mmCIF file of C-alpha atoms in Angstrom:
data_model
loop_
_atom_site.group_PDB
_atom_site.id
_atom_site.type_symbol
_atom_site.label_atom_id
_atom_site.label_comp_id
_atom_site.label_asym_id
_atom_site.label_seq_id
_atom_site.Cartn_x
_atom_site.Cartn_y
_atom_site.Cartn_z
ATOM 1 C CA MET B 852 101.199 108.438 108.177
ATOM 2 C CA GLU B 853 104.376 109.572 109.906
ATOM 3 C CA ASN B 854 104.953 111.328 113.251
ATOM 4 C CA ILE B 855 102.735 108.947 115.192
ATOM 5 C CA ASN B 856 102.869 109.428 118.946
ATOM 6 C CA LEU B 857 101.981 107.118 121.823
ATOM 7 C CA GLN B 858 99.916 107.890 124.909
ATOM 8 C CA LEU B 859 101.979 106.156 127.589
ATOM 9 C CA TYR B 860 98.789 105.169 129.417
ATOM 10 C CA SER B 861 98.493 102.574 126.631
ATOM 11 C CA PHE B 862 101.055 100.329 128.310
ATOM 12 C CA GLY B 863 98.327 99.459 130.839
ATOM 13 C CA HIS B 864 97.934 99.602 134.604
ATOM 14 C CA ASP B 865 99.772 96.331 135.124
ATOM 15 C CA CYS B 866 102.877 97.422 133.216
ATOM 16 C CA ASN B 867 106.040 97.325 135.318
ATOM 17 C CA LEU B 868 108.114 99.569 133.043
ATOM 18 C CA SER B 869 109.415 102.845 134.457
ATOM 19 C CA ALA B 870 108.778 106.156 132.692
ATOM 20 C CA VAL B 871 112.261 106.003 131.159
ATOM 21 C CA GLU B 872 111.711 102.433 129.983
ATOM 22 C CA LYS B 873 108.347 103.333 128.446
ATOM 23 C CA ILE B 874 109.956 106.143 126.458
ATOM 24 C CA LYS B 875 112.670 103.805 125.175
ATOM 25 C CA CYS B 876 110.110 101.120 124.314
ATOM 26 C CA ALA B 877 107.879 103.606 122.455
ATOM 27 C CA ALA B 878 110.809 104.608 120.266
ATOM 28 C CA GLU B 879 111.781 100.990 119.615
ATOM 29 C CA MET B 880 108.214 100.222 118.500
ATOM 30 C CA GLY B 881 108.393 102.992 115.904
ATOM 31 C CA TYR B 882 106.645 105.924 117.566
ATOM 32 C CA SER B 883 108.092 109.389 117.015
ATOM 33 C CA GLY B 884 106.850 110.974 120.234
ATOM 34 C CA VAL B 885 104.954 110.435 123.454
ATOM 35 C CA GLU B 886 101.960 111.844 125.265
ATOM 36 C CA PHE B 887 102.420 111.632 129.032
ATOM 37 C CA ALA B 888 99.825 110.558 131.579
ATOM 38 C CA GLN B 889 101.803 111.716 134.631
ATOM 39 C CA ASP B 890 104.231 108.820 134.051
ATOM 40 C CA TYR B 891 107.050 111.145 135.065
ATOM 41 C CA LYS B 892 105.781 111.513 138.633
ATOM 42 C CA ASP B 893 108.699 111.861 141.087
ATOM 43 C CA VAL B 894 111.216 111.662 138.225
ATOM 44 C CA PRO B 895 113.566 114.674 137.831
ATOM 45 C CA VAL B 896 112.909 116.537 134.600
ATOM 46 C CA GLU B 897 116.557 116.116 133.577
ATOM 47 C CA VAL B 898 116.127 112.339 133.652
ATOM 48 C CA ILE B 899 113.104 112.458 131.339
ATOM 49 C CA LYS B 900 114.834 114.913 129.002
ATOM 50 C CA LYS B 901 117.824 112.593 128.763
ATOM 51 C CA ALA B 902 115.582 109.587 128.090
ATOM 52 C CA LEU B 903 113.792 111.420 125.286
ATOM 53 C CA SER B 904 117.077 112.555 123.761
ATOM 54 C CA GLU B 905 118.637 109.102 123.901
ATOM 55 C CA ALA B 906 115.512 107.511 122.408
ATOM 56 C CA GLY B 907 115.366 110.133 119.652
ATOM 57 C CA ILE B 908 111.718 111.017 120.230
ATOM 58 C CA LYS B 909 109.782 114.053 121.455
ATOM 59 C CA ALA B 910 107.386 114.839 124.280
ATOM 60 C CA VAL B 911 104.502 116.315 122.273
ATOM 61 C CA SER B 912 101.601 116.401 124.718
ATOM 62 C CA ALA B 913 100.299 115.353 128.119
ATOM 63 C CA HIS B 914 97.159 114.569 130.090
ATOM 64 C CA VAL B 915 96.852 116.478 133.364
ATOM 65 C CA PRO B 916 93.733 116.906 135.547
ATOM 66 C CA PHE B 917 92.641 120.478 136.278
ATOM 67 C CA GLU B 918 93.683 120.251 139.927
ATOM 68 C CA MET B 919 97.275 119.442 138.930
ATOM 69 C CA MET B 920 97.749 121.895 136.047
ATOM 70 C CA GLY B 921 99.579 124.579 138.018
ATOM 71 C CA GLU B 922 102.071 122.078 139.393
ATOM 72 C CA HIS B 923 102.763 120.278 136.098
ATOM 73 C CA LEU B 924 102.898 123.050 133.491
ATOM 74 C CA PRO B 925 106.448 124.264 134.298
ATOM 75 C CA TYR B 926 107.779 120.680 134.223
ATOM 76 C CA LEU B 927 106.087 119.896 130.902
ATOM 77 C CA ALA B 928 107.241 123.165 129.357
ATOM 78 C CA GLU B 929 110.830 122.208 130.147
ATOM 79 C CA LEU B 930 110.284 118.962 128.228
ATOM 80 C CA GLY B 931 109.077 120.910 125.202
ATOM 81 C CA VAL B 932 105.421 119.869 125.462
ATOM 82 C CA LYS B 933 103.106 122.186 123.506
ATOM 83 C CA PHE B 934 99.657 120.734 124.220
ATOM 84 C CA VAL B 935 98.231 119.696 127.607
ATOM 85 C CA ALA B 936 94.725 118.249 127.869
ATOM 86 C CA CYS B 937 92.514 117.559 130.831
ATOM 87 C CA PRO B 938 91.781 113.822 130.345
ATOM 88 C CA MET B 939 88.255 113.981 131.742
ATOM 89 C CA THR B 940 86.036 115.726 134.252
ATOM 90 C CA SER B 941 82.391 115.603 135.299
ATOM 91 C CA PHE B 942 79.677 117.840 133.822
ATOM 92 C CA CYS B 943 76.078 116.970 133.066
ATOM 93 C CA ASP B 944 74.375 119.987 131.487
ATOM 94 C CA ALA B 945 75.000 123.247 129.629
ATOM 95 C CA GLU B 946 75.569 125.210 132.827
ATOM 96 C CA GLU B 947 78.247 122.824 134.061
ATOM 97 C CA ALA B 948 79.782 122.616 130.582
ATOM 98 C CA LYS B 949 80.237 126.381 130.678
ATOM 99 C CA GLU B 950 81.966 126.000 134.051
ATOM 100 C CA VAL B 951 84.383 123.531 132.461
ATOM 101 C CA ALA B 952 84.943 126.003 129.629
ATOM 102 C CA ALA B 953 85.777 128.712 132.170
ATOM 103 C CA GLU B 954 88.299 126.380 133.804
ATOM 104 C CA LEU B 955 89.898 125.701 130.424
ATOM 105 C CA ASN B 956 90.071 129.422 129.676
ATOM 106 C CA LYS B 957 91.727 130.064 133.043
ATOM 107 C CA TRP B 958 94.411 127.446 132.454
ATOM 108 C CA GLY B 959 94.752 128.471 128.829
ATOM 109 C CA ASN B 960 95.784 131.946 129.930
ATOM 110 C CA GLU B 961 98.246 130.502 132.452
ATOM 111 C CA ALA B 962 99.707 127.986 129.989
ATOM 112 C CA LYS B 963 100.228 130.713 127.400
ATOM 113 C CA LYS B 964 103.159 131.914 129.534
ATOM 114 C CA TYR B 965 104.875 128.601 128.777
ATOM 115 C CA GLY B 966 103.977 128.431 125.098
ATOM 116 C CA ILE B 967 101.472 125.659 125.817
ATOM 117 C CA THR B 968 97.912 125.279 124.528
ATOM 118 C CA ILE B 969 95.389 123.821 126.969
ATOM 119 C CA GLY B 970 92.766 121.334 125.847
ATOM 120 C CA TYR B 971 90.252 118.680 126.776
ATOM 121 C CA HIS B 972 90.036 114.981 125.853
ATOM 122 C CA ASN B 973 86.632 113.338 125.460
ATOM 123 C CA HIS B 974 85.173 109.994 126.435
ATOM 124 C CA THR B 975 81.561 109.103 125.551
ATOM 125 C CA GLN B 976 79.633 111.049 128.180
ATOM 126 C CA GLU B 977 80.456 114.400 126.589
ATOM 127 C CA PHE B 978 78.071 113.416 123.782
ATOM 128 C CA ASN B 979 74.939 113.575 125.887
ATOM 129 C CA LYS B 980 72.749 116.528 124.943
ATOM 130 C CA ASP B 981 71.299 119.541 126.720
ATOM 131 C CA GLN B 982 69.066 122.007 124.848
ATOM 132 C CA ASP B 983 69.558 119.883 121.719
ATOM 133 C CA LYS B 984 73.320 120.450 121.779
ATOM 134 C CA TYR B 985 76.089 118.062 122.789
ATOM 135 C CA LEU B 986 77.722 118.867 126.118
ATOM 136 C CA TYR B 987 81.064 118.886 124.295
ATOM 137 C CA ASP B 988 79.735 121.585 121.946
ATOM 138 C CA TRP B 989 78.860 123.764 124.921
ATOM 139 C CA VAL B 990 82.460 123.473 126.153
ATOM 140 C CA ILE B 991 84.091 124.123 122.789
ATOM 141 C CA GLU B 992 81.877 127.096 121.930
ATOM 142 C CA ASN B 993 82.583 128.818 125.250
ATOM 143 C CA THR B 994 86.381 128.607 125.170
ATOM 144 C CA ASP B 995 88.939 131.032 123.786
ATOM 145 C CA PRO B 996 90.315 129.810 120.418
ATOM 146 C CA GLU B 997 93.557 131.673 121.113
ATOM 147 C CA THR B 998 94.487 129.596 124.142
ATOM 148 C CA VAL B 999 92.259 126.489 124.152
ATOM 149 C CA ALA B 1000 91.996 123.629 121.637
ATOM 150 C CA PHE B 1001 90.692 120.063 121.803
ATOM 151 C CA GLU B 1002 91.762 116.456 121.511
ATOM 152 C CA ILE B 1003 89.141 114.282 119.828
ATOM 153 C CA ASP B 1004 89.312 110.680 120.954
ATOM 154 C CA CYS B 1005 87.838 109.095 117.846
ATOM 155 C CA GLY B 1006 87.413 105.729 119.535
ATOM 156 C CA TRP B 1007 85.211 107.050 122.318
ATOM 157 C CA ALA B 1008 83.435 109.496 119.987
ATOM 158 C CA SER B 1009 82.516 106.732 117.525
ATOM 159 C CA ALA B 1010 81.485 104.458 120.408
ATOM 160 C CA ALA B 1011 79.067 107.193 121.467
ATOM 161 C CA GLY B 1012 77.599 107.204 117.956
ATOM 162 C CA ILE B 1013 79.417 110.275 116.633
ATOM 163 C CA ASP B 1014 81.043 110.433 113.200
ATOM 164 C CA PRO B 1015 84.513 111.810 114.071
ATOM 165 C CA VAL B 1016 84.976 113.336 110.624
ATOM 166 C CA GLU B 1017 81.713 115.270 110.827
ATOM 167 C CA TYR B 1018 82.543 116.428 114.331
ATOM 168 C CA ILE B 1019 86.018 117.614 113.327
ATOM 169 C CA ASN B 1020 84.538 119.513 110.395
ATOM 170 C CA GLN B 1021 81.896 121.129 112.617
ATOM 171 C CA HIS B 1022 84.628 122.480 114.885
ATOM 172 C CA ALA B 1023 87.221 123.254 112.244
ATOM 173 C CA GLY B 1024 90.241 125.084 113.599
ATOM 174 C CA ARG B 1025 89.668 123.938 117.189
ATOM 175 C CA ILE B 1026 91.026 120.363 116.996
ATOM 176 C CA ALA B 1027 94.706 120.265 117.963
ATOM 177 C CA ALA B 1028 95.057 116.529 118.555
ATOM 178 C CA ILE B 1029 93.517 113.234 117.516
ATOM 179 C CA HIS B 1030 93.461 110.083 119.614
ATOM 180 C CA ILE B 1031 93.761 107.081 117.341
ATOM 181 C CA LYS B 1032 91.862 104.507 119.355
ATOM 182 C CA GLU B 1033 90.301 101.799 117.253
ATOM 183 C CA ASN B 1034 86.713 100.946 118.121
ATOM 184 C CA GLY B 1035 84.585 98.023 117.022
ATOM 185 C CA ALA B 1036 81.031 99.060 117.903
ATOM 186 C CA VAL B 1037 78.593 101.813 118.870
ATOM 187 C CA ILE B 1038 77.490 101.583 122.526
ATOM 188 C CA GLY B 1039 76.039 105.077 122.994
ATOM 189 C CA PRO B 1040 77.183 107.685 125.524
ATOM 190 C CA ASP B 1041 77.621 106.804 129.174
ATOM 191 C CA LYS B 1042 75.430 108.768 131.562
ATOM 192 C CA ALA B 1043 76.969 112.150 132.339
ATOM 193 C CA SER B 1044 77.779 112.855 135.978
ATOM 194 C CA SER B 1045 77.510 116.215 137.738
ATOM 195 C CA ARG B 1046 80.397 118.353 138.896
ATOM 196 C CA LYS B 1047 78.462 118.704 142.145
ATOM 197 C CA ASN B 1048 78.594 114.960 142.767
ATOM 198 C CA PRO B 1049 81.397 113.420 140.673
ATOM 199 C CA PRO B 1050 81.710 109.631 140.691
ATOM 200 C CA GLU B 1051 84.470 107.994 142.665
ATOM 201 C CA TRP B 1052 86.588 105.202 141.236
ATOM 202 C CA PRO B 1053 85.429 102.030 143.020
ATOM 203 C CA LYS B 1054 87.673 100.766 145.795
ATOM 204 C CA PHE B 1055 88.508 97.079 145.914
ATOM 205 C CA GLU B 1056 90.063 94.758 148.442
ATOM 206 C CA LEU B 1057 93.697 93.847 147.775
ATOM 207 C CA ASP B 1058 95.222 90.384 147.554
ATOM 208 C CA GLU B 1059 98.407 89.299 149.318
ATOM 209 C CA ASP B 1060 100.486 90.870 146.532
ATOM 210 C CA GLY B 1061 98.725 94.206 146.901
ATOM 211 C CA LYS B 1062 96.738 93.884 143.673
ATOM 212 C CA PRO B 1063 92.994 94.690 143.582
ATOM 213 C CA ILE B 1064 90.461 91.865 143.732
ATOM 214 C CA PHE B 1065 87.794 92.664 141.131
ATOM 215 C CA PRO B 1066 84.256 91.304 141.642
ATOM 216 C CA PRO B 1067 82.790 89.200 138.780
ATOM 217 C CA GLU B 1068 80.342 91.899 137.632
ATOM 218 C CA PHE B 1069 83.161 94.455 137.342
ATOM 219 C CA ILE B 1070 85.316 92.001 135.391
ATOM 220 C CA LYS B 1071 82.419 91.300 133.012
ATOM 221 C CA MET B 1072 81.859 95.023 132.410
ATOM 222 C CA MET B 1073 85.547 95.598 131.694
ATOM 223 C CA GLN B 1074 85.709 92.589 129.377
ATOM 224 C CA GLU B 1075 82.800 93.942 127.352
ATOM 225 C CA ARG B 1076 84.500 97.332 127.060
ATOM 226 C CA ASP B 1077 87.807 95.693 126.179
ATOM 227 C CA LYS B 1078 86.169 93.981 123.212
ATOM 228 C CA LEU B 1079 85.771 97.424 121.615
ATOM 229 C CA ASN B 1080 89.565 97.752 121.332
ATOM 230 C CA VAL B 1081 90.031 95.850 118.093
ATOM 231 C CA PRO B 1082 93.199 96.003 115.932
ATOM 232 C CA THR B 1083 93.756 99.362 114.267
ATOM 233 C CA GLY B 1084 92.277 99.306 110.797
ATOM 234 C CA SER B 1085 89.635 96.673 111.588
ATOM 235 C CA GLY B 1086 87.050 98.807 113.397
ATOM 236 C CA ILE B 1087 84.401 101.370 112.500
ATOM 237 C CA VAL B 1088 86.673 104.438 112.203
ATOM 238 C CA ASP B 1089 88.029 105.456 108.779
ATOM 239 C CA TRP B 1090 91.434 106.799 109.769
ATOM 240 C CA ARG B 1091 92.296 108.114 106.312
ATOM 241 C CA THR B 1092 89.290 110.440 106.267
ATOM 242 C CA VAL B 1093 89.885 111.416 109.894
ATOM 243 C CA LYS B 1094 93.433 112.480 109.074
ATOM 244 C CA ALA B 1095 92.328 114.361 105.945
ATOM 245 C CA ALA B 1096 89.679 116.270 107.898
ATOM 246 C CA ALA B 1097 91.970 117.051 110.815
ATOM 247 C CA ASP B 1098 94.838 118.221 108.610
ATOM 248 C CA ALA B 1099 92.497 120.426 106.582
ATOM 249 C CA GLN B 1100 91.254 122.372 109.607
ATOM 250 C CA ARG B 1101 94.514 123.141 111.422
ATOM 251 C CA ASP B 1102 98.274 122.942 110.959
ATOM 252 C CA GLY B 1103 100.422 120.717 113.128
ATOM 253 C CA VAL B 1104 97.721 118.349 114.372
ATOM 254 C CA ILE B 1105 99.115 115.826 116.860
ATOM 255 C CA TYR B 1106 98.250 112.173 116.253
ATOM 256 C CA VAL B 1107 98.366 109.916 119.307
ATOM 257 C CA VAL B 1108 97.709 106.193 119.532
ATOM 258 C CA GLU B 1109 95.895 105.231 122.724
ATOM 259 C CA ARG B 1110 94.956 101.653 123.531
ATOM 260 C CA GLU B 1111 92.696 100.623 126.393
ATOM 261 C CA ALA B 1112 93.103 96.860 126.002
ATOM 262 C CA SER B 1113 94.959 94.155 124.119
ATOM 263 C CA TYR B 1114 93.350 91.796 121.604
ATOM 264 C CA ASP B 1115 93.603 88.181 120.397
ATOM 265 C CA GLY B 1116 95.565 87.172 123.486
ATOM 266 C CA LYS B 1117 98.543 89.262 122.430
ATOM 267 C CA SER B 1118 100.741 91.316 124.740
ATOM 268 C CA ARG B 1119 100.037 95.032 124.941
ATOM 269 C CA ILE B 1120 103.398 95.831 123.369
ATOM 270 C CA ASP B 1121 102.726 93.527 120.407
ATOM 271 C CA CYS B 1122 99.359 95.246 119.881
ATOM 272 C CA LEU B 1123 100.983 98.687 120.003
ATOM 273 C CA LYS B 1124 103.618 97.571 117.481
ATOM 274 C CA GLU B 1125 100.868 96.452 115.121
ATOM 275 C CA ASP B 1126 98.975 99.729 115.626
ATOM 276 C CA VAL B 1127 101.860 101.934 114.533
ATOM 277 C CA ALA B 1128 102.884 99.598 111.695
ATOM 278 C CA TRP B 1129 99.351 99.593 110.249
ATOM 279 C CA LEU B 1130 99.096 103.382 110.421
ATOM 280 C CA LYS B 1131 102.447 103.898 108.703
ATOM 281 C CA ALA B 1132 101.490 101.499 105.937
ATOM 282 C CA ASN B 1133 97.874 102.532 105.381
ATOM 283 C CA VAL B 1134 97.180 106.141 106.360
#
């Protein structure tokens, strides 16, 4: 596999690298492009363009919440980004899934002015069912194929109990991007939350350095989730068949490595180096 991109979120919340430094580091690790997660906040677009040019890599995609789409689309278009996905949102039934689809269609029409396709990126909760159909299906089937496509996070999908290859084939033509996130086990879908009462990220007390103090039960939960992030090639996803299925259904599919946690006591950067090296050698 060539043209492997990196979701910059993968550097982790405790990473001290600037957006420019992340771009440079991604290139040095062997990635050919990046997917932004608002890393460029407060950075002039000319600075990011220069960093990309000097690193010799491209800005291929980005994650932007619905409420920020209007503000970010012009900036991302100037960087040459062609695919922008909402990273997640709350919806718990078919009715709310159709509301999400309407939001995607709205932004798809707006993004078309910039030559950008709008999309959505899944976690596990999208694979709860209503009326014997996955919530994600309700979204996909009610969006405009001309302006809206989807990013299948194969790690979260497989964790929910979904075969990514089957799901890609079921929605052939609609999958514009693949998140390569290795996963070691099936945990089932998280409970879906309603748009009417979306969950809030828990707030924690801060220590003297301004870092959050996590309670033991939260740490245990995160540690269990982190165990799912095994080395690429050692989990339950067959990346060769994923790539074959994705390439067969649409031209120009974007492949993006995303890592939620490190493994074996290694640094995040060492893990990301091993991810891209394994993919280049084996897929």
